[in-house]
Coordinates of C-alpha atoms and ligand atoms in Angstrom, one line a residue:
X1 CA -69.3 218.4 -95.3
X2 CA -73.1 218.3 -95.6
X3 CA -74.3 216.2 -98.5
X4 CA -76.6 218.8 -99.8
X5 CA -75.6 221.3 -102.3
X6 CA -73.2 224.0 -101.5
X7 CA -71.5 225.5 -104.5
X8 CA -68.1 225.9 -103.0
X9 CA -68.1 222.2 -102.0
X10 CA -69.1 221.2 -105.6
X11 CA -66.2 223.5 -107.0
X12 CA -63.8 222.2 -104.5
X13 CA -64.9 218.5 -105.2
X14 CA -64.6 218.8 -108.9
X15 CA -61.2 220.5 -108.6
X16 CA -59.8 218.0 -106.1
X17 CA -61.5 214.6 -107.3
X18 CA -63.1 215.4 -110.7
X19 CA -61.6 213.5 -113.7
X20 CA -62.4 215.6 -116.9
X21 CA -65.9 214.6 -118.2
X22 CA -65.4 211.0 -116.7
X23 CA -66.0 211.9 -113.1
X24 CA -68.0 215.0 -112.2
X25 CA -69.8 216.2 -109.1
X26 CA -73.2 217.6 -109.6
X27 CA -76.4 218.7 -107.9
X28 CA -78.9 215.8 -107.5
X29 CA -82.5 215.6 -106.3
X30 CA -83.1 217.6 -103.0
X31 CA -79.6 219.2 -103.6
X32 CA -77.9 215.8 -102.8
X33 CA -74.3 215.8 -104.3
X34 CA -73.8 213.2 -106.8
X35 CA -70.7 211.7 -108.5
X36 CA -71.4 211.1 -112.2
X37 CA -69.1 208.4 -113.7
X38 CA -69.1 208.1 -117.6
X39 CA -66.3 206.2 -119.5
X40 CA -66.2 204.2 -122.7
X41 CA -67.2 201.0 -120.9
X42 CA -70.1 202.1 -118.8
X43 CA -71.6 204.8 -116.5
X44 CA -72.8 205.0 -112.9
X45 CA -74.1 207.6 -110.3
X46 CA -73.1 207.6 -106.8
X47 CA -74.7 209.7 -103.9
X48 CA -72.5 211.1 -101.2
X49 CA -75.7 210.5 -98.9
X50 CA -75.3 207.1 -97.8
X51 CA -72.2 206.3 -99.9
X52 CA -74.9 205.0 -102.2
X53 CA -74.6 203.8 -105.8
X54 CA -77.7 204.7 -107.4
X55 CA -77.3 203.6 -111.0
X56 CA -75.0 201.4 -113.2
X57 CA -75.2 200.8 -116.9
X58 CA -72.6 199.0 -119.2
X59 CA -72.2 200.8 -122.5
X60 CA -75.1 199.8 -124.9
X61 CA -77.1 197.9 -122.2
X62 CA -80.2 198.5 -120.1
X63 CA -79.7 199.8 -116.5
X64 CA -78.6 197.0 -114.3
X65 CA -79.6 198.5 -110.9
X66 CA -83.3 199.6 -110.0
X67 CA -84.3 202.9 -108.3
X68 CA -87.8 203.5 -107.2
X69 CA -89.6 206.4 -108.8
X70 CA -91.0 207.2 -105.2
X71 CA -87.6 207.0 -103.5
X72 CA -87.0 209.7 -100.7
X73 CA -84.1 212.1 -101.2
X74 CA -84.2 213.4 -97.7
X75 CA -81.5 214.1 -95.1
X76 CA -81.9 211.2 -92.5
X77 CA -83.9 208.9 -95.0
X78 CA -82.6 206.0 -97.0
X79 CA -82.7 206.1 -100.6
X80 CA -84.8 203.2 -102.2
X81 CA -82.9 201.3 -104.8
X82 CA -79.5 201.0 -106.2
X83 CA -76.9 199.7 -103.6
X84 CA -77.7 200.8 -100.0
X85 CA -75.0 200.3 -97.5
X86 CA -76.2 198.5 -94.5
X87 CA -73.8 198.8 -91.6
X88 CA -72.7 198.1 -88.8
X89 CA -75.8 195.7 -88.5
X90 CA -78.0 194.0 -91.0
X91 CA -81.8 194.2 -90.8
X92 CA -83.0 194.9 -87.1
X93 CA -80.5 195.8 -84.5
X94 CA -79.8 192.5 -82.6
X95 CA -80.9 193.9 -79.1
X96 CA -82.4 197.3 -79.6
X97 CA -85.5 197.6 -81.9
X98 CA -85.3 201.5 -81.3
X99 CA -82.1 201.7 -83.4
X100 CA -82.4 202.1 -87.2
X101 CA -82.9 199.1 -89.3
X102 CA -79.8 198.3 -91.4
X103 CA -77.7 200.4 -89.3
X104 CA -76.8 204.2 -89.9
X105 CA -74.3 204.2 -92.8
X106 CA -77.2 204.5 -95.4
X107 CA -78.3 207.9 -94.1
X108 CA -74.9 209.2 -93.2
X109 CA -73.0 212.1 -94.7
X110 CA -70.1 210.5 -96.7
X111 CA -67.0 212.3 -97.9
X112 CA -64.8 211.7 -100.9
X113 CA -61.1 210.3 -100.2
X114 CA -59.9 209.1 -103.6
X115 CA -60.5 209.0 -107.2
X116 CA -58.5 207.8 -110.1
X117 CA -58.7 206.6 -113.8
X118 CA -57.2 203.2 -114.2
X119 CA -55.2 201.9 -117.2
X120 CA -58.0 199.8 -118.7
X121 CA -60.1 203.1 -118.8
X122 CA -62.3 202.4 -115.7
X123 CA -62.8 204.9 -113.1
X124 CA -62.4 204.3 -109.3
X125 CA -64.0 206.4 -106.6
X126 CA -63.6 206.0 -102.8
X127 CA -65.9 207.5 -100.0
X128 CA -65.7 207.3 -96.3
X129 CA -67.4 207.9 -93.0
X130 CA -65.9 207.6 -89.4
X131 CA -67.1 207.6 -86.1
X132 CA -68.6 210.7 -84.5
X133 CA -70.6 211.7 -81.4
X134 CA -73.8 210.8 -83.3
X135 CA -72.5 207.3 -84.3
X136 CA -71.1 206.5 -80.9
X137 CA -74.6 206.9 -79.3
X138 CA -75.9 204.2 -81.7
X139 CA -72.7 202.1 -81.8
X140 CA -70.0 202.6 -79.1
X141 CA -67.0 201.9 -81.4
X142 CA -64.4 204.0 -83.2
X143 CA -64.2 203.0 -87.0
X144 CA -63.5 204.0 -90.5
X145 CA -65.8 202.8 -93.2
X146 CA -65.1 203.1 -96.8
X147 CA -67.0 202.4 -99.9
X148 CA -64.9 201.9 -103.0
X149 CA -66.4 201.5 -106.5
X150 CA -64.8 200.9 -109.8
X151 CA -66.9 201.4 -112.9
X152 CA -66.3 199.8 -116.3
X153 CA -68.7 197.3 -118.0
X154 CA -68.3 195.7 -114.6
X155 CA -69.3 197.4 -111.2
X156 CA -66.8 196.4 -108.4
X157 CA -68.1 197.6 -105.0
X158 CA -66.0 197.2 -101.9
X159 CA -67.3 198.0 -98.4
X160 CA -64.1 198.3 -96.1
X161 CA -64.6 198.3 -92.3
X162 CA -61.7 199.2 -90.2
X163 CA -61.7 199.0 -86.4
X164 CA -59.8 202.2 -85.2
X165 CA -60.6 201.6 -81.6
X166 CA -58.6 200.0 -78.8
X167 CA -61.3 197.3 -78.2
X168 CA -62.7 194.5 -80.5
X169 CA -65.9 195.3 -82.3
X170 CA -68.6 193.0 -84.2
X171 CA -70.1 194.3 -87.3
X172 CA -72.6 193.0 -89.9
X173 CA -73.7 194.6 -93.2
X174 CA -74.6 194.3 -96.7
X175 CA -74.4 195.7 -100.2
X176 CA -78.2 195.6 -100.5
X177 CA -78.3 195.5 -104.3
X178 CA -81.7 196.2 -106.1
X179 CA -81.6 194.8 -109.7
X180 CA -83.6 196.0 -112.7
X181 CA -85.5 193.2 -114.4
X182 CA -88.0 192.7 -117.2
X183 CA -90.6 191.2 -115.1
X184 CA -90.7 189.2 -111.8
X185 CA -92.1 186.0 -113.4
X186 CA -89.5 186.1 -116.1
X187 CA -86.5 185.5 -113.8
X188 CA -84.8 182.8 -111.9
X189 CA -81.8 183.0 -109.6
X190 CA -79.2 180.2 -109.7
X191 CA -76.3 179.7 -107.4
X192 CA -78.1 179.0 -104.2
X193 CA -79.2 175.5 -104.9
X194 CA -79.1 173.1 -101.8
X195 CA -78.1 176.1 -99.5
X196 CA -80.1 176.3 -96.3
X197 CA -81.9 179.6 -95.5
X198 CA -83.8 181.5 -93.0
X199 CA -87.3 182.1 -94.3
X200 CA -88.3 185.5 -92.8
X201 CA -91.8 185.4 -94.4
X202 CA -92.3 182.0 -92.6
X203 CA -91.4 182.9 -88.9
X204 CA -87.8 182.4 -89.7
X205 CA -88.1 178.7 -90.3
X206 CA -85.0 177.2 -91.7
X207 CA -85.2 175.5 -95.1
X208 CA -83.1 174.2 -97.8
X209 CA -83.2 175.7 -101.4
X210 CA -84.4 173.2 -104.0
X211 CA -83.3 174.2 -107.5
X212 CA -83.2 177.8 -108.7
X213 CA -85.1 180.5 -106.9
X214 CA -88.2 181.8 -108.7
X215 CA -90.4 184.4 -107.1
X216 CA -94.3 184.4 -107.1
X217 CA -94.9 185.7 -103.6
X218 CA -93.5 187.9 -100.9
X219 CA -89.9 186.7 -100.5
X220 CA -87.2 187.5 -97.7
X221 CA -84.6 184.8 -97.4
X222 CA -81.4 184.8 -95.6
X223 CA -79.0 182.1 -97.4
X224 CA -76.3 180.8 -95.1
X225 CA -72.8 179.8 -96.1
X226 CA -73.0 180.7 -99.6
X227 CA -69.8 181.2 -101.8
X228 CA -71.0 180.7 -105.4
X229 CA -71.8 183.3 -107.8
X230 CA -75.4 184.1 -108.1
X231 CA -77.0 184.7 -111.4
X232 CA -80.3 186.4 -112.4
X233 CA -81.4 184.8 -115.5
X234 CA -83.9 187.2 -117.1
X235 CA -85.6 185.7 -120.1
X236 CA -87.4 188.9 -120.7
X237 CA -84.5 191.3 -121.5
X238 CA -82.9 188.8 -122.3
X239 CA -79.8 188.7 -120.2
X240 CA -77.9 187.2 -117.1
X241 CA -76.8 189.5 -114.2
X242 CA -73.8 187.8 -112.5
X243 CA -73.0 188.7 -109.0
X244 CA -69.7 187.5 -107.6
X245 CA -68.5 188.2 -104.1
X246 CA -65.6 188.2 -101.6
X247 CA -65.6 188.5 -97.8
X248 CA -69.2 187.2 -97.6
X249 CA -70.9 183.9 -96.7
X250 CA -74.5 185.1 -96.7
X251 CA -76.8 186.1 -99.5
X252 CA -80.3 187.7 -99.1
X253 CA -82.9 187.5 -101.7
X254 CA -85.8 190.0 -101.2
X255 CA -89.0 191.0 -103.2
X256 CA -91.8 192.8 -101.0
X257 CA -94.5 191.6 -103.4
X258 CA -98.2 193.2 -103.5
X259 CA -98.9 194.2 -99.9
X260 CA -95.5 195.2 -98.6
X261 CA -94.9 197.2 -101.8
X262 CA -98.3 199.0 -101.0
X263 CA -97.3 199.5 -97.6
X264 CA -94.1 201.4 -98.4
X265 CA -94.5 205.1 -99.1
X266 CA -91.0 205.1 -101.0
X267 CA -92.0 202.2 -103.2
X268 CA -94.5 202.3 -106.2
X269 CA -97.4 199.9 -105.8
X270 CA -96.5 197.9 -109.0
X271 CA -92.7 198.4 -108.8
X272 CA -92.3 194.8 -107.2
X273 CA -92.8 193.5 -110.7
X274 CA -89.6 195.2 -112.0
X275 CA -87.0 194.6 -109.2
X276 CA -85.3 192.0 -107.1
X277 CA -82.8 192.3 -104.4
X278 CA -79.8 189.9 -104.4
X279 CA -77.6 191.1 -101.5
X280 CA -74.0 190.5 -100.6
X281 CA -74.2 190.2 -96.7
X282 CA -72.4 189.6 -93.5
X283 CA -75.2 188.6 -91.0
X284 CA -76.4 185.8 -88.6
X285 CA -73.3 183.4 -88.2
X286 CA -71.3 185.4 -90.6
X287 CA -71.0 188.7 -88.6
X288 CA -67.4 190.0 -88.6
X289 CA -65.3 190.2 -85.5
X290 CA -62.6 192.9 -85.8
X291 CA -59.7 193.2 -83.3
X292 CA -58.2 196.9 -83.0
X293 CA -56.6 197.8 -86.2
X294 CA -58.3 195.0 -88.2
X295 CA -59.9 195.6 -91.5
X296 CA -62.7 193.6 -93.4
X297 CA -63.6 193.9 -97.0
X298 CA -66.9 192.8 -98.3
X299 CA -67.0 193.0 -102.1
X300 CA -69.5 192.3 -104.8
X301 CA -68.7 192.3 -108.6
X302 CA -71.6 192.7 -110.8
X303 CA -71.5 192.0 -114.6
X304 CA -73.8 191.2 -117.5
X305 CA -73.8 188.1 -119.8
X306 CA -75.9 187.3 -122.6
X307 CA -78.3 184.3 -122.0
X308 CA -76.7 182.4 -124.7
X309 CA -73.2 182.8 -123.1
X310 CA -71.8 180.2 -120.5
Ligands
LIG1 O1 -82.8 192.7 -97.1 C1 -84.1 192.4 -97.0 C2 -84.7 193.3 -95.9 O2 -84.1 193.0 -94.7 C3 -86.2 192.9 -95.7 O3 -86.5 192.3 -94.5 C4 -86.9 194.3 -96.0 O4 -87.2 195.0 -94.7 C5 -85.8 195.0 -96.8 O5 -84.6 194.7 -96.3 C6 -85.9 196.6 -96.9 O6 -85.7 197.2 -95.6 P1 -85.8 198.8 -95.6 O7 -85.4 199.0 -94.0 O8 -84.9 199.4 -96.6 O9 -87.2 199.1 -95.8

């Protein structure tokens, strides 16, 4: 099914997977099909294009995810903001620079496989893609990739990779989350203290994080062997965004700052002041080897805390 609007698709989707007024499929920008989730705890929007969570807002709170006002909504292009799904590799392809950065999943047409309302009132939605002639040209492996998100006042997002081939495969990936913040100088990120990282802004030099992370210039760091929760403390809103994870030993922190922001067409020049990426990743030494039939789950759990809590 193409991800752009076709009435029969929408009617079929709502009949098969809709849940009253709590999960409805609608038309979005450029005719992209969106799943709108609204329940007493919170709300979220998910695009079938890229299996992409675009927004999340716990009831009574400011949006937690950031989306660029200049984002593309175009077949074949990635959406700028929310939670892009990077897969089956993170950042540049390890050996072929002609292959798309962050893999092909974020520009693929995903389909719906499951939806349900859970006992606690949260709504769960599952989307998937599988290998095709097109993907085999980019990555010669048979696979099934699923994105499962559960929405309450907590956003739980799982990326489930299954090797459906008869030979092993190695994949990397990320839930490349963009967070909405009051102002870049009003935040600090904890949970990465004493972790070593690859500084992509400084020729890939290896460094060790000293104290909390604050951002006052272009930042692009791959933190290695990380297990702890990351917390974005935002004194401007004020709140704490807590990001827990499973199935990942790598965390990426990114802010393009002035020049990179200006160089990106799908990113407003001043928008670097209002976003930060704290990504749940499998990359570098933490890529995943899947034997035939094997499955790996990369999970992020995003929730809010007030600054006075904890
Ligand atoms: O996750 C950080 C990063 O890999 C940066 O190097 C930067 O390129 C960012 O992703 C955005 O990549 P994109 O391909 O979406 O422009």
